[in-house]
Short mmCIF file of C-alpha atoms in Angstrom, two decimals:
data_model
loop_
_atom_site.label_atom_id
_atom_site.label_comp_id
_atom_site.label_asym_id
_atom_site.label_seq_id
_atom_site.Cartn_x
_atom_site.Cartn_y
_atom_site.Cartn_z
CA UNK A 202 56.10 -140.54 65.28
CA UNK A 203 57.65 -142.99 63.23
CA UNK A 204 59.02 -145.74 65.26
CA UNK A 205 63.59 -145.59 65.85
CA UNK A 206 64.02 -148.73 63.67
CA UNK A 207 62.46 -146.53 60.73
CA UNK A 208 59.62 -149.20 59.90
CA UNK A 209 56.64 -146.77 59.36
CA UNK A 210 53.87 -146.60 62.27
CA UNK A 211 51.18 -149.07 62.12
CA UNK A 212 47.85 -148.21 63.57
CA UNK A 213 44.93 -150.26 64.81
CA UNK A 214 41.43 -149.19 63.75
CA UNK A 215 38.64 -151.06 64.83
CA UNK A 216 34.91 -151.05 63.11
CA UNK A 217 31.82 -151.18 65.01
CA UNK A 218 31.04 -154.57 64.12
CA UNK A 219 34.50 -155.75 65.75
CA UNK A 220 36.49 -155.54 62.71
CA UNK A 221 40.34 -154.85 62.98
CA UNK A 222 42.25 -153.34 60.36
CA UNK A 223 46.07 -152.24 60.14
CA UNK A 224 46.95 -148.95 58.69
CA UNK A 225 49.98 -146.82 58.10
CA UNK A 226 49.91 -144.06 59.94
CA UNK A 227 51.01 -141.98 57.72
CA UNK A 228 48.09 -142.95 55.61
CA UNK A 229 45.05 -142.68 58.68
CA UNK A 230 45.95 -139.48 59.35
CA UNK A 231 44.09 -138.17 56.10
CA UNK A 232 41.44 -138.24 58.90
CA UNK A 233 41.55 -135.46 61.20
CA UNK A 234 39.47 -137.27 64.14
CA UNK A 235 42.44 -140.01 63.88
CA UNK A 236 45.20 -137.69 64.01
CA UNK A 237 43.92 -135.49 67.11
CA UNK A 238 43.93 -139.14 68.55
CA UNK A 239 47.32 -139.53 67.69
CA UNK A 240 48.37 -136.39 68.72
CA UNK A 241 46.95 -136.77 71.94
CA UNK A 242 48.79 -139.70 72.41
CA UNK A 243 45.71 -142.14 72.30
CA UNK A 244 45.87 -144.17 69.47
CA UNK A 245 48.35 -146.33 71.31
CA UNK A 246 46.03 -149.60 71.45
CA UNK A 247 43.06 -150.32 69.03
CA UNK A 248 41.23 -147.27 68.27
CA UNK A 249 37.35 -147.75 67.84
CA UNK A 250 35.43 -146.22 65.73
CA UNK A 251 31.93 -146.89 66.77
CA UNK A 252 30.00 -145.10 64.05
CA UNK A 253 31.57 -146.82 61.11
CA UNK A 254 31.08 -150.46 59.81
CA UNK A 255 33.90 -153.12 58.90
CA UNK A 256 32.53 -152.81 55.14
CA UNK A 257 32.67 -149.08 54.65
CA UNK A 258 36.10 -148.70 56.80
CA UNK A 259 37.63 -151.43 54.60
CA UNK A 260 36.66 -149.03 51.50
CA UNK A 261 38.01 -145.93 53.34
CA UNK A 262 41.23 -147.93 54.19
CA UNK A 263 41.66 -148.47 50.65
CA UNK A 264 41.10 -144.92 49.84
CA UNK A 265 43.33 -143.81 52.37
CA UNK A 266 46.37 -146.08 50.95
CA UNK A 267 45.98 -145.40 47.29
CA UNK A 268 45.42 -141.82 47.76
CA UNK A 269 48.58 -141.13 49.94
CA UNK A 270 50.75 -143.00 47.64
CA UNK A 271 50.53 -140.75 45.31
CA UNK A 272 52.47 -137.52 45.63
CA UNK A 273 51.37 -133.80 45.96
CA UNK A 274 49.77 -133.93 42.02
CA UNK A 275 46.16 -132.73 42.16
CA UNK A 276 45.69 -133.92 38.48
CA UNK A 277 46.08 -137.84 39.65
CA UNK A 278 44.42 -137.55 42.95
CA UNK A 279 41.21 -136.32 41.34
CA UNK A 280 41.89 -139.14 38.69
CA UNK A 281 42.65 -141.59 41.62
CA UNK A 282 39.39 -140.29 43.36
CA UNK A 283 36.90 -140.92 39.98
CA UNK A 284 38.48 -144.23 39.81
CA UNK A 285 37.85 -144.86 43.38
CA UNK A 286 34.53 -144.24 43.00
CA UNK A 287 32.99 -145.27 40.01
CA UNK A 288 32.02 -148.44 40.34
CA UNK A 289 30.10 -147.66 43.86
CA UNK A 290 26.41 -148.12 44.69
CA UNK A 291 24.20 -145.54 46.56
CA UNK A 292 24.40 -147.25 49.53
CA UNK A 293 27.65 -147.40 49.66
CA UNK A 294 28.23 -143.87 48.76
CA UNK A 295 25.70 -142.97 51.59
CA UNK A 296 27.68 -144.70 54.05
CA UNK A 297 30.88 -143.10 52.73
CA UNK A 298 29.57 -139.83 53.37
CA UNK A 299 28.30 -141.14 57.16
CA UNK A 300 32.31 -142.81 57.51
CA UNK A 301 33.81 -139.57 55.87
CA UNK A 302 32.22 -137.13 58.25
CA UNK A 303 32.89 -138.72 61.28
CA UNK A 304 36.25 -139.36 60.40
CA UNK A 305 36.54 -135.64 59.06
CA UNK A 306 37.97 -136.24 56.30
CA UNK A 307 37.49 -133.28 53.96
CA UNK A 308 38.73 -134.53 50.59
CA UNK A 309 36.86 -137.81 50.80
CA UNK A 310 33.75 -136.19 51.63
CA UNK A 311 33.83 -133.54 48.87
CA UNK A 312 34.38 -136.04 46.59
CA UNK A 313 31.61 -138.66 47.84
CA UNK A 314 29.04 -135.79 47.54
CA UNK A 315 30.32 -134.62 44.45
CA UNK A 316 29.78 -137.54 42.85
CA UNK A 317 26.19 -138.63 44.46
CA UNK A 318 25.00 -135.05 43.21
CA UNK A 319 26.63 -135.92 39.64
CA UNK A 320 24.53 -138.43 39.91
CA UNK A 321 21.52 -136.93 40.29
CA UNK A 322 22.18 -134.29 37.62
CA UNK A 323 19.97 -134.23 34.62
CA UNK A 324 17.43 -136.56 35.93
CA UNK A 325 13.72 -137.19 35.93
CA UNK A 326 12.52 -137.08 39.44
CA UNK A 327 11.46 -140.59 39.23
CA UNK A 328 14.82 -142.11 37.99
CA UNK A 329 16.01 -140.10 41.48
CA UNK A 330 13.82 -141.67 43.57
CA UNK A 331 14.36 -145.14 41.83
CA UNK A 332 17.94 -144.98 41.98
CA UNK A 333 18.36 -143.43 46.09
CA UNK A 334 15.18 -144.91 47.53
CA UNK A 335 13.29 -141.42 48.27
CA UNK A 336 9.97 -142.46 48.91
CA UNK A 337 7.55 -140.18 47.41
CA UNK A 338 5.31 -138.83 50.05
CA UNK A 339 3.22 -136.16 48.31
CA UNK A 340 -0.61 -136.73 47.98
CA UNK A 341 -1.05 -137.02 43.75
CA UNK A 342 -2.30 -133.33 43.57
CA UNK A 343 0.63 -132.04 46.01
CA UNK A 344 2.91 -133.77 43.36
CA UNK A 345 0.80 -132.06 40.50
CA UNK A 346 1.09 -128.51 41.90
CA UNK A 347 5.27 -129.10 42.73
CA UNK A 348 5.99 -130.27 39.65
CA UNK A 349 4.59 -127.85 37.52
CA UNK A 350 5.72 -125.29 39.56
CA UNK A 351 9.25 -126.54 38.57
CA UNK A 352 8.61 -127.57 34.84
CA UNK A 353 11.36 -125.24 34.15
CA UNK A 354 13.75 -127.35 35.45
CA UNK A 355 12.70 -130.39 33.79
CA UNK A 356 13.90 -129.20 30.40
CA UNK A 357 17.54 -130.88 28.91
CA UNK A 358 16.73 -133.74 31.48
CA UNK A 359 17.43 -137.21 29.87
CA UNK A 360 15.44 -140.09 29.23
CA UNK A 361 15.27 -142.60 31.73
CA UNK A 362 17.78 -146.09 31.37
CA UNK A 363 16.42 -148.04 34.07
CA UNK A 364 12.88 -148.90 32.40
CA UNK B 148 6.95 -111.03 69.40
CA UNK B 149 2.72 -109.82 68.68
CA UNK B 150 0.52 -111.92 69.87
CA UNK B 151 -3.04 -110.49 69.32
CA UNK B 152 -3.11 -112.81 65.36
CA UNK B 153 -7.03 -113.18 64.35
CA UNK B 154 -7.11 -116.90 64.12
CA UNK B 155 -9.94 -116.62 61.16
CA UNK B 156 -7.53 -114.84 59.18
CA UNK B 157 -4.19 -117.37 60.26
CA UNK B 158 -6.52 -120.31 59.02
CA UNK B 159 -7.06 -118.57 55.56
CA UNK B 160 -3.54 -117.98 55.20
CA UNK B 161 -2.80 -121.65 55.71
CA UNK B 162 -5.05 -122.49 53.37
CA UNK B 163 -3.11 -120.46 50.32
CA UNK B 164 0.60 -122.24 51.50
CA UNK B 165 0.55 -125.93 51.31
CA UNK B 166 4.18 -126.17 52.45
CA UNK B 167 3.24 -123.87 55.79
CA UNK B 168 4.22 -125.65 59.02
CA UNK B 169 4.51 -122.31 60.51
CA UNK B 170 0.35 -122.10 60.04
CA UNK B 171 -0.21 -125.54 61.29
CA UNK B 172 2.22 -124.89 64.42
CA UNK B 173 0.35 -121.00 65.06
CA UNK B 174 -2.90 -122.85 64.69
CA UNK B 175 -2.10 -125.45 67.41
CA UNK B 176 -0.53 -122.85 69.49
CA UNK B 177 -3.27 -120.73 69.20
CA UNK B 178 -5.69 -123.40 71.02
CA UNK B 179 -2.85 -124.91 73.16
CA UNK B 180 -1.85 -121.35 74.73
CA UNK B 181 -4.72 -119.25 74.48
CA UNK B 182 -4.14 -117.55 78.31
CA UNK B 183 -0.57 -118.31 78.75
CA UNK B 184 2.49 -115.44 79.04
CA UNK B 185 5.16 -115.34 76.87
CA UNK B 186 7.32 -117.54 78.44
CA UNK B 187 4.67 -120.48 78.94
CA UNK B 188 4.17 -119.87 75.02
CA UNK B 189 8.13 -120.53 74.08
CA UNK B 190 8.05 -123.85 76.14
CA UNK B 191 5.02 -124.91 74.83
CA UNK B 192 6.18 -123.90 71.18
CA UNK B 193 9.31 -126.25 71.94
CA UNK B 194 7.24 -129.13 73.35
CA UNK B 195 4.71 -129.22 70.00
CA UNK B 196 7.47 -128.71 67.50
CA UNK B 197 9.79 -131.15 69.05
CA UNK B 198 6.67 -133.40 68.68
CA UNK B 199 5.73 -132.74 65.40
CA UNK B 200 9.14 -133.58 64.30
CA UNK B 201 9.24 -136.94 65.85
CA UNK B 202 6.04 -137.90 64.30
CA UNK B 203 7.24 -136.73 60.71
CA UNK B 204 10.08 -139.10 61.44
CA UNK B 205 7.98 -142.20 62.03
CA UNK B 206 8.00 -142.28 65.89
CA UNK B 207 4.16 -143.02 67.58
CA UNK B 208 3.52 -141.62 71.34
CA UNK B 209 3.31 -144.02 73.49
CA UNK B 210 1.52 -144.22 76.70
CA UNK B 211 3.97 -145.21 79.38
CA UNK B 212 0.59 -146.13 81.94
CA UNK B 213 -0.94 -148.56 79.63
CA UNK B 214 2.03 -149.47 77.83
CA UNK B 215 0.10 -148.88 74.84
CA UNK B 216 0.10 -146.70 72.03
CA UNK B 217 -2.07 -143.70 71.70
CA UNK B 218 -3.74 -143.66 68.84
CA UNK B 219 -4.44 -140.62 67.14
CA UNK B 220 -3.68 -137.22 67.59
CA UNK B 221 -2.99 -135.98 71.18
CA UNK B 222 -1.70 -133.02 71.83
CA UNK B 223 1.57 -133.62 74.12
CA UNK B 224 0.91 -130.63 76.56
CA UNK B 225 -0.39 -132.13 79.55
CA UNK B 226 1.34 -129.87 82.04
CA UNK B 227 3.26 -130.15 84.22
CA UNK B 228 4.22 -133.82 82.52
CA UNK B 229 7.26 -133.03 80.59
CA UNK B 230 8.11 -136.16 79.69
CA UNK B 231 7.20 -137.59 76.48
CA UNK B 232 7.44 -141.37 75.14
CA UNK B 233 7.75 -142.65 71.81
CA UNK B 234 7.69 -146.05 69.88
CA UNK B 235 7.98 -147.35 66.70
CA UNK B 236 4.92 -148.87 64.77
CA UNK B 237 7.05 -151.93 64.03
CA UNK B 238 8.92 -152.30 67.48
CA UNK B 239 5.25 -152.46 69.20
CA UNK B 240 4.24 -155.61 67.50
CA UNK B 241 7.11 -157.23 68.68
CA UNK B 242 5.06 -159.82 70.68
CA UNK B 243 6.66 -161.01 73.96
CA UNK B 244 9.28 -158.35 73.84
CA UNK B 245 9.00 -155.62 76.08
CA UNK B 246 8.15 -152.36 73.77
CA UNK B 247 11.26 -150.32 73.17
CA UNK B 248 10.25 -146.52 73.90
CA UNK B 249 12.47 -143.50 73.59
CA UNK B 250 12.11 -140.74 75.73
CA UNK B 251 11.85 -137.29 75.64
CA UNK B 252 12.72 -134.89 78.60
CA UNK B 253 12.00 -131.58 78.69
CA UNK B 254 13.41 -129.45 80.98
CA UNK B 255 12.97 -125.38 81.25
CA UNK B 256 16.73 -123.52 81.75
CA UNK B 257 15.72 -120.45 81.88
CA UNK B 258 12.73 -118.54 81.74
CA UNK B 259 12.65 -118.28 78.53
CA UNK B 260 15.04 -121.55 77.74
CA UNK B 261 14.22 -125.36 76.71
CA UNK B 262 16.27 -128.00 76.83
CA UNK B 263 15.03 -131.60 74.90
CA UNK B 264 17.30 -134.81 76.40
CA UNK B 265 16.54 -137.41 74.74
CA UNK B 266 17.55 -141.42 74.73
CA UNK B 267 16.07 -145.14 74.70
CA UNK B 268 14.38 -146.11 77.69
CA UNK B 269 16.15 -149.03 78.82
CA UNK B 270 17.80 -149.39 81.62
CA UNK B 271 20.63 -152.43 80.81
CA UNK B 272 21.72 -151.80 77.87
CA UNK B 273 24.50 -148.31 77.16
CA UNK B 274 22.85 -146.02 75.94
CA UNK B 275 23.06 -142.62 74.32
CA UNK B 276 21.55 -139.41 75.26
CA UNK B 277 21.35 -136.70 73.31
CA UNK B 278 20.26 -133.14 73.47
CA UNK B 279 19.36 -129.89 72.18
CA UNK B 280 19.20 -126.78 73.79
CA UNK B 281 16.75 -123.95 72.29
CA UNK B 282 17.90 -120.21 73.73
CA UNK B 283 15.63 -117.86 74.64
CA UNK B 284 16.68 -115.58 71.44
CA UNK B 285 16.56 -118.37 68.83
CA UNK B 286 12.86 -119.43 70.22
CA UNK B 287 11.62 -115.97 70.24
CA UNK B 288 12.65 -115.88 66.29
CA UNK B 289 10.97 -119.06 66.01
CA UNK B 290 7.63 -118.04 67.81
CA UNK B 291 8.05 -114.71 65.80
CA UNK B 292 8.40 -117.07 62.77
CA UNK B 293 5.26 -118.97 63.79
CA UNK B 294 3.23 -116.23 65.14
CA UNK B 295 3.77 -113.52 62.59
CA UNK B 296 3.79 -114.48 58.71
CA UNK B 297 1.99 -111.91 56.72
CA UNK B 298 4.45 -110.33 54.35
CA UNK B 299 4.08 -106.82 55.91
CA UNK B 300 6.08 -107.69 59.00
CA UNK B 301 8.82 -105.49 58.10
CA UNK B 302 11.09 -106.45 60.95
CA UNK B 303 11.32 -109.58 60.45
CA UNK B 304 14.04 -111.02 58.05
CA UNK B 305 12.19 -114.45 58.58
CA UNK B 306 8.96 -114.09 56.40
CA UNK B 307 9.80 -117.67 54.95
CA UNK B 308 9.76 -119.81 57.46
CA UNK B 309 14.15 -120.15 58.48
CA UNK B 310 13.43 -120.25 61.71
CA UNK B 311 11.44 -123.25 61.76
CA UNK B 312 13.71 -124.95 59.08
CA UNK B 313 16.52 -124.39 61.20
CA UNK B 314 14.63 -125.53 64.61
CA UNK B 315 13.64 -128.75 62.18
CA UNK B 316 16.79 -129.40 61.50
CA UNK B 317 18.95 -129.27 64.18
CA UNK B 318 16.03 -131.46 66.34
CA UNK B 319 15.99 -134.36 63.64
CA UNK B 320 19.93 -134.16 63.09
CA UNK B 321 20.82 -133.95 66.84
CA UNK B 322 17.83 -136.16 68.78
CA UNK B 323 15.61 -137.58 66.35
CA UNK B 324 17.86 -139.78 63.90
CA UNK B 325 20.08 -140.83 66.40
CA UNK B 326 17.64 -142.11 68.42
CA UNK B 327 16.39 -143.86 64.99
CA UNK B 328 19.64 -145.56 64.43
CA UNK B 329 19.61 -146.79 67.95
CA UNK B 330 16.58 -148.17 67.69
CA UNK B 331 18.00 -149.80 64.56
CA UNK B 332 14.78 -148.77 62.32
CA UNK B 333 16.54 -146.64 59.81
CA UNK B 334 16.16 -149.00 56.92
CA UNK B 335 16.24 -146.83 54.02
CA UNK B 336 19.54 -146.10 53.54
CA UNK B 337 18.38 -142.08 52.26
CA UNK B 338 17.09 -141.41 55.94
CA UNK B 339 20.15 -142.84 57.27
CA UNK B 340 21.51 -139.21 56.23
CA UNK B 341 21.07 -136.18 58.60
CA UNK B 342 19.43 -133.34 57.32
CA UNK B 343 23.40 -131.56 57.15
CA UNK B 344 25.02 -134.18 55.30
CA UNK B 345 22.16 -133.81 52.38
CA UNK B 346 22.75 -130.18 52.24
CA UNK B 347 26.89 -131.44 51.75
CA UNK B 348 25.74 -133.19 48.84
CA UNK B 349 22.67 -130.92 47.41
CA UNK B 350 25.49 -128.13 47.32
CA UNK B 351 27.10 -129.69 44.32
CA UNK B 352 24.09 -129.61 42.34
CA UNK B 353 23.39 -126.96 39.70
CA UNK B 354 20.75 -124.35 40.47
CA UNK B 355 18.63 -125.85 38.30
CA UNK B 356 18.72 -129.47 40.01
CA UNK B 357 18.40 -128.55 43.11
CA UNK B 358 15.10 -126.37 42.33
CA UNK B 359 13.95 -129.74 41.01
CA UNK B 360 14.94 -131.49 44.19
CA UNK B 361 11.82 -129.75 45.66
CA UNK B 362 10.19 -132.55 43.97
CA UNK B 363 11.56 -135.53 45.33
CA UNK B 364 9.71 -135.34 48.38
CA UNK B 365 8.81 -133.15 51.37
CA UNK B 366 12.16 -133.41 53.09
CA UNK B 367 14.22 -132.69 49.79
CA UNK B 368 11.74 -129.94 49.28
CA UNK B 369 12.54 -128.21 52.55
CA UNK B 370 16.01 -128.43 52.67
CA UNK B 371 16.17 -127.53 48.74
CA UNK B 372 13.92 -124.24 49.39
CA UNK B 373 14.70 -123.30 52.91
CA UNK B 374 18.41 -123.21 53.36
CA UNK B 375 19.54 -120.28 53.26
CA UNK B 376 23.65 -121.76 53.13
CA UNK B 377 22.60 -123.30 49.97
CA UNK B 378 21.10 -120.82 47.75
CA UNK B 379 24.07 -118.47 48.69
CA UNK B 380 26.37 -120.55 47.40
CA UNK B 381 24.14 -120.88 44.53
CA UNK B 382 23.78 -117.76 44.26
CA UNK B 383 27.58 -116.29 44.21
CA UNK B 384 28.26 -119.20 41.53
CA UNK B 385 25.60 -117.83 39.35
CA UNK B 386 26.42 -113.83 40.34
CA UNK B 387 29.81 -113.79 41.40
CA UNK B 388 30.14 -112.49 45.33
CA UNK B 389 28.22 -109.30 45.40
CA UNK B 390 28.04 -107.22 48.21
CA UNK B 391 26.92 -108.11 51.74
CA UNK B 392 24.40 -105.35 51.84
CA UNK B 393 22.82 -106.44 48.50
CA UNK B 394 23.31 -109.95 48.91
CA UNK B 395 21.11 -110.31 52.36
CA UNK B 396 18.46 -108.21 50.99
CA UNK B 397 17.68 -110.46 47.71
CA UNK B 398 15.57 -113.89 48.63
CA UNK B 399 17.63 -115.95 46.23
CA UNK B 400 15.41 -118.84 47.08
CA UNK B 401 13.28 -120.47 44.77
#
């Protein structure tokens, strides 16, 4: 749908905190729920997105860009991807997952989760809970009996950098 | 579904599985429904597990009369009433507000059929209501679940306790956390997360870390040893795919 003067199509998106943001087309379409809307001829205007905030669509704007400008090489998108996300906090992974399920958009979402659960590999359950906020809601001897039900799984896990 | 469970014995049970909610929910049932038919028994089971669900997730009942909050344990069967309210500890000492309540409605579509709307009880502002319907077949598995969990019920593929996992879920993904989020009380951004989206992410863990995501807490620790989705995938990465008939008759769960 590329407009007759051959500039590429520009869409609106709009966060639920008011935001606006312009985005190729070509590039918001990595998100199913956007490109039904486009195909059903109703991304005309602004389109809201009411479960996503201006912060988090900014970062999946950015993701959305970089990613499609790089042609059909799975090695470099999965670079791309790492890159993308290495430097990001919990809470903003959390919310990626939240803006990347609404939006339906597979490969962000694999990769979000991916990475949270890398993560989480290899560590003691309190560096877990530290690091992503779990509160731990087992009496002391509830905790007692789980853990050493699973001591088998606490062997190879790492020492703990955040103490 | 069999109904005639000694309640002597169902109490001992309980007593040897800390994790049971199945016990807790046959227990409550037991005194709840004592002279009821089957029918009376599903909505009931609906009404007390929808409940119990919004008071794991921090909602209090709330008593829309006195516009107070009831304090302790009540059961929420007080036929034919089948509307329930709710409120958050914090939003109640909100002083000179009016108390934000969600509301639960539940209405009976079928004999054997519930359906739970729920939204926030205000009357300006837009809001959301959402909903879950429970069919007759997936709350007879569930009462079965409740009703019946000694290990010699050979009919039953649901020994373990899916059922109620999968009633737990789909009431806190589809009507308790978004009535959370509308109340704006999610502040931890973990519980932000419905109970799907964790199983997205727990599914790229190894077997071994997500055994030891039983330990976490109690949420982790259902969705870590109930889902069935996960441990499948689990267990075809540790196996390879190995045939449907074998594959459904091995409890792959930790």
């Amino acid at each position: 749908m590329a407009a007759e003067t051959g500039t590429p199509t520009t869409l609106t998106l709009k966060s639920n905190d008011d935001e606006l943001f312009s985005v190729a087309e070509s590039a918001a379409i990595l998100s199913v729920t956007i490109r039904n809307m486009v195909e059903d001829g109703c991304a005309g205007g602004v389109i809201p997105l009411d479960n996503v905030d201006g912060k988090t669509l900014a970062s999946v704007i950015t993701y959305m860009n970089g990613i499609s400008a790089i042609p059909a090489d799975e090695e470099k998108k999965k670079s791309y991807r790492d890159k993308f996300l290495s430097d990001k906090d919990f809470e903003t992974l959390a919310d990626m997952v939240l803006a990347a399920n609404y939006l339906n958009m597979s490969c962000l979402m694999d990769a979000v989760s991916a990475k949270i659960a890398q993560v989480m590999e290899k560590k003691s359950v309190g560096w877990v809970r530290r690091k992503f906020g779990i509160e731990n809601d087992y009496t002391p001897e509830e905790e007692a009996a789980v853990k050493e039900e699973h001591k088998w799984t606490f062997e190879g896990v790492e020492t703990d950098d955040d103490n | 579904v069999r109904f005639g469970h000694d309640d002597s014995a169902a109490a001992a049970e309980s007593a040897a599985d800390p994790f049971s909610a199945p016990n807790f929910l046959r227990n409550l049932l037991m005194q709840e429904s004592r002279d009821d038919d089957v029918s009376k028994r599903h909505h009931k089971l609906a009404v007390i597990a929808t409940h119990a669900v919004m008071l794991e997730c921090g909602f209090v009942p709330f008593d829309k009369e006195s516009n107070a909050v009831v304090s302790g344990f009540r059961s929420p069967l007080v036929w034919p009433t089948r509307r329930l309210f709710y409120t958050l500890p914090e939003k109640n000492t909100a002083h000179g507000k009016s108390i934000q309540n969600a509301v639960l409605e539940f209405r009976i579509s079928g004999e054997y059929s519930v359906t739970v709307n729920g939204r926030l009880d205000m009357e300006t502002e837009k809001v959301g209501n959402h909903s879950v319907q429970f069919k007759e077949d997936q709350l007879a598995t569930f009462m079965n679940n409740v009703l019946v969990t000694d290990s010699n019920n050979t009919n039953g593929e649901e020994v373990n306790g899916g059922a109620v996992y999968r009633f737990w879920k789909r009431v806190k993904d589809n009507l308790v956390l978004p009535l959370l989020t509308e109340l704006r009380q999610v502040s931890c951004y973990c519980q932000k997360l419905p109970v799907d989206l964790k199983v997205e992410i727990l599914k790229w863990l190894s077997a071994v870390d997500l055994a030891k995501a039983t330990c976490f807490c109690y949420e982790l620790s259902s969705i870590a040893s109930r889902d069935d989705y996960l441990w499948k995938i689990k267990f075809v990465q540790e196996f390879g795919d190995v045939d449907k008939d074998t594959s459904t008759e091995i409890d792959c769960r930790v």
